[in-house]
Short mmCIF file of C-alpha atoms in Angstrom, two decimals:
data_model
loop_
_atom_site.label_atom_id
_atom_site.label_comp_id
_atom_site.label_asym_id
_atom_site.label_seq_id
_atom_site.Cartn_x
_atom_site.Cartn_y
_atom_site.Cartn_z
CA UNK A 1 -252.12 62.51 93.26
CA UNK A 2 -250.66 66.01 93.34
CA UNK A 3 -248.89 67.67 90.42
CA UNK A 4 -245.35 66.82 91.56
CA UNK A 5 -246.18 63.16 92.14
CA UNK A 6 -247.86 62.97 88.75
CA UNK A 7 -244.83 64.58 87.13
CA UNK A 8 -242.56 61.98 88.74
CA UNK A 9 -244.78 59.18 87.46
CA UNK A 10 -244.55 60.64 83.96
CA UNK A 11 -240.78 60.91 84.26
CA UNK A 12 -240.49 57.26 85.32
CA UNK A 13 -242.46 56.17 82.27
CA UNK A 14 -240.33 58.46 80.08
CA UNK A 15 -237.12 56.90 81.43
CA UNK A 16 -238.44 53.46 80.56
CA UNK A 17 -239.45 54.62 77.07
CA UNK A 18 -236.08 56.28 76.44
CA UNK A 19 -234.33 53.10 77.64
CA UNK A 20 -236.32 50.95 75.24
CA UNK A 21 -236.22 53.21 72.17
CA UNK A 22 -233.26 55.54 72.57
CA UNK A 23 -233.40 59.24 73.33
CA UNK A 24 -233.04 60.37 69.73
CA UNK A 25 -235.63 57.89 68.45
CA UNK A 26 -238.29 58.81 70.99
CA UNK A 27 -240.56 61.66 69.92
CA UNK A 28 -242.82 63.55 72.34
CA UNK A 29 -245.80 61.67 70.93
CA UNK A 30 -244.29 58.33 71.99
CA UNK A 31 -243.56 59.72 75.46
CA UNK A 32 -247.16 60.87 75.77
CA UNK A 33 -248.39 57.42 74.78
CA UNK A 34 -246.16 55.76 77.37
CA UNK A 35 -247.47 58.09 80.07
CA UNK A 36 -251.06 57.59 78.86
CA UNK A 37 -251.65 61.30 78.34
CA UNK A 38 -252.17 63.37 75.23
CA UNK A 39 -249.25 65.16 73.66
CA UNK A 40 -250.48 68.63 74.62
CA UNK A 41 -250.59 67.64 78.30
CA UNK A 42 -246.85 67.06 78.33
CA UNK A 43 -246.31 70.77 77.69
CA UNK A 44 -248.18 71.61 80.90
CA UNK A 45 -245.30 69.97 82.76
CA UNK A 46 -242.29 70.44 80.48
CA UNK A 47 -241.12 73.10 78.00
CA UNK A 48 -239.58 70.65 75.54
CA UNK A 49 -237.89 67.28 75.13
CA UNK A 50 -234.57 68.62 76.43
CA UNK A 51 -236.21 69.59 79.71
CA UNK A 52 -237.81 66.14 79.89
CA UNK A 53 -234.43 64.45 79.48
CA UNK A 54 -232.79 66.66 82.13
CA UNK A 55 -235.65 66.08 84.58
CA UNK A 56 -235.49 62.33 83.89
CA UNK A 57 -231.77 62.31 84.68
CA UNK A 58 -232.36 64.32 87.85
CA UNK A 59 -235.08 61.94 89.06
CA UNK A 60 -233.13 58.83 88.13
CA UNK A 61 -229.99 60.05 89.90
CA UNK A 62 -231.92 61.09 93.02
CA UNK A 63 -233.69 57.75 93.30
CA UNK A 64 -230.61 55.69 92.44
CA UNK A 65 -228.48 57.62 94.93
CA UNK A 66 -231.04 57.26 97.68
CA UNK A 67 -231.30 53.51 97.18
CA UNK A 68 -227.56 53.02 96.79
CA UNK A 69 -226.66 55.01 99.90
CA UNK A 70 -229.32 53.18 101.88
CA UNK A 71 -227.73 49.85 100.96
CA UNK A 72 -224.20 51.06 101.68
CA UNK A 73 -224.92 52.72 105.00
CA UNK A 74 -227.11 50.14 106.71
CA UNK A 75 -225.76 49.79 110.20
CA UNK A 76 -225.54 46.32 111.64
CA UNK A 77 -225.80 44.59 108.26
CA UNK A 78 -222.82 42.44 107.28
CA UNK A 79 -220.97 43.58 104.19
CA UNK A 80 -221.98 40.38 102.38
CA UNK A 81 -225.67 41.17 102.94
CA UNK A 82 -225.24 44.72 101.71
CA UNK A 83 -223.44 43.50 98.62
CA UNK A 84 -226.27 41.07 97.88
CA UNK A 85 -228.73 43.93 98.22
CA UNK A 86 -226.53 46.00 95.93
CA UNK A 87 -226.74 43.26 93.27
CA UNK A 88 -230.53 43.15 93.67
CA UNK A 89 -230.74 46.94 93.36
CA UNK A 90 -228.55 46.91 90.28
CA UNK A 91 -230.67 44.19 88.66
CA UNK A 92 -233.84 46.10 89.44
CA UNK A 93 -232.58 49.31 87.82
CA UNK A 94 -230.46 47.92 84.96
CA UNK A 95 -233.04 48.60 82.23
CA UNK A 96 -233.32 52.24 83.26
CA UNK A 97 -229.54 52.53 83.39
CA UNK A 98 -229.49 52.22 79.60
CA UNK A 99 -231.06 55.66 79.56
CA UNK A 100 -228.21 57.11 81.62
CA UNK A 101 -225.63 55.56 79.30
CA UNK A 102 -227.40 57.23 76.38
CA UNK A 103 -227.25 60.57 78.18
CA UNK A 104 -223.57 60.19 79.05
CA UNK A 105 -222.65 59.31 75.47
CA UNK A 106 -224.66 62.13 73.92
CA UNK A 107 -222.66 65.32 73.31
CA UNK A 108 -225.72 67.52 73.91
CA UNK A 109 -227.38 65.78 76.81
CA UNK A 110 -224.14 65.04 78.67
CA UNK A 111 -223.45 68.79 78.74
CA UNK A 112 -227.01 69.63 79.78
CA UNK A 113 -226.89 67.11 82.61
CA UNK A 114 -223.28 67.57 83.70
CA UNK A 115 -224.18 69.43 86.91
CA UNK A 116 -226.63 66.70 87.97
CA UNK A 117 -224.09 63.97 87.24
CA UNK A 118 -221.36 65.91 89.06
CA UNK A 119 -223.60 66.25 92.14
CA UNK A 120 -224.39 62.51 92.03
CA UNK A 121 -220.67 61.73 91.87
CA UNK A 122 -219.92 64.11 94.74
CA UNK A 123 -222.49 62.40 96.94
CA UNK A 124 -221.24 58.95 95.99
CA UNK A 125 -217.69 60.07 96.78
CA UNK A 126 -218.77 60.94 100.32
CA UNK A 127 -220.38 57.54 100.93
CA UNK A 128 -217.22 55.55 101.84
CA UNK A 129 -216.37 58.09 104.55
CA UNK A 130 -219.86 57.70 106.02
CA UNK A 131 -219.46 53.93 105.85
CA UNK A 132 -216.11 54.07 107.60
CA UNK A 133 -217.45 56.36 110.33
CA UNK A 134 -220.37 54.01 110.98
CA UNK A 135 -218.15 50.93 111.06
CA UNK A 136 -219.53 49.52 107.82
CA UNK A 137 -216.05 48.56 106.64
CA UNK A 138 -213.10 47.09 108.55
CA UNK A 139 -211.47 49.83 110.67
CA UNK A 140 -208.20 49.89 108.73
CA UNK A 141 -209.75 50.12 105.28
CA UNK A 142 -208.55 53.00 103.18
CA UNK A 143 -211.49 55.13 102.08
CA UNK A 144 -210.11 55.87 98.61
CA UNK A 145 -209.64 52.16 97.89
CA UNK A 146 -213.25 51.38 98.78
CA UNK A 147 -214.38 54.34 96.72
CA UNK A 148 -212.39 53.35 93.66
CA UNK A 149 -213.57 49.76 93.77
CA UNK A 150 -217.18 50.67 94.49
CA UNK A 151 -217.36 53.23 91.69
CA UNK A 152 -215.75 50.84 89.23
CA UNK A 153 -218.34 48.22 90.14
CA UNK A 154 -221.21 50.68 89.68
CA UNK A 155 -219.89 52.05 86.40
CA UNK A 156 -218.96 48.74 84.82
CA UNK A 157 -222.31 47.24 85.74
CA UNK A 158 -224.07 50.18 84.13
CA UNK A 159 -221.99 49.98 80.96
CA UNK A 160 -221.83 46.20 80.57
CA UNK A 161 -225.07 45.33 82.32
CA UNK A 162 -224.13 41.76 83.19
CA UNK A 163 -225.26 40.69 86.66
CA UNK A 164 -222.76 37.86 86.93
CA UNK A 165 -219.89 40.31 86.36
CA UNK A 166 -221.28 42.57 89.05
CA UNK A 167 -221.39 39.68 91.51
CA UNK A 168 -217.79 38.71 90.67
CA UNK A 169 -216.61 42.30 91.19
CA UNK A 170 -218.42 42.56 94.51
CA UNK A 171 -217.01 39.24 95.69
CA UNK A 172 -213.54 40.48 94.75
CA UNK A 173 -214.09 43.74 96.64
CA UNK A 174 -215.26 41.78 99.66
CA UNK A 175 -212.21 39.51 99.44
CA UNK A 176 -209.89 42.51 99.29
CA UNK A 177 -211.57 44.18 102.24
CA UNK A 178 -211.47 41.16 104.50
CA UNK A 179 -208.10 39.78 103.52
CA UNK A 180 -206.18 42.95 104.24
CA UNK A 181 -205.39 43.96 100.68
CA UNK A 182 -207.29 47.26 100.85
CA UNK A 183 -205.75 48.56 104.04
CA UNK A 184 -204.31 51.92 104.94
CA UNK A 185 -201.05 53.04 103.37
CA UNK A 186 -198.88 52.08 106.36
CA UNK A 187 -200.09 48.48 106.22
CA UNK A 188 -199.60 48.29 102.44
CA UNK A 189 -196.14 49.82 102.56
CA UNK A 190 -194.97 47.44 105.28
CA UNK A 191 -196.10 44.37 103.35
#
């Protein structure tokens, strides 16, 4: 395993440890134990705990974005199938999402990671347009409506962390999409 792959493995174990213990209650020594390395070895990869947190956020956001966009943009898959996969993805990553909530609610770490989070949001914001261009949504769906509903589903699942609520929200989104309630402005204004 090369240095970058090893670093990513360490970061994944750090994310899990932060999720379980909290960022502020997780010393470097505990991170080293979780990664099964000695404390001094951590400093060969990272300057300090702040850099570890920022790199953890970067890795988490990259991996989450990649998986989320893959689910959203699958051509030929019915929306229902993609939503089921979205629920599975959310369940798989819900423990790690606690870490992101800690970062977002921390005055220090939210500032340190704001650029990473902004970039993640920017990429998510472009996903409905890609989905519309590929025919993933009904042709008369308004992009901003899909975006708003999708982001609210993602955010509320991360904050609340209840799978059944996620499924209800996705079923509601699906109902709106296929029953003409999330259509372009002309259709909505004429109704």
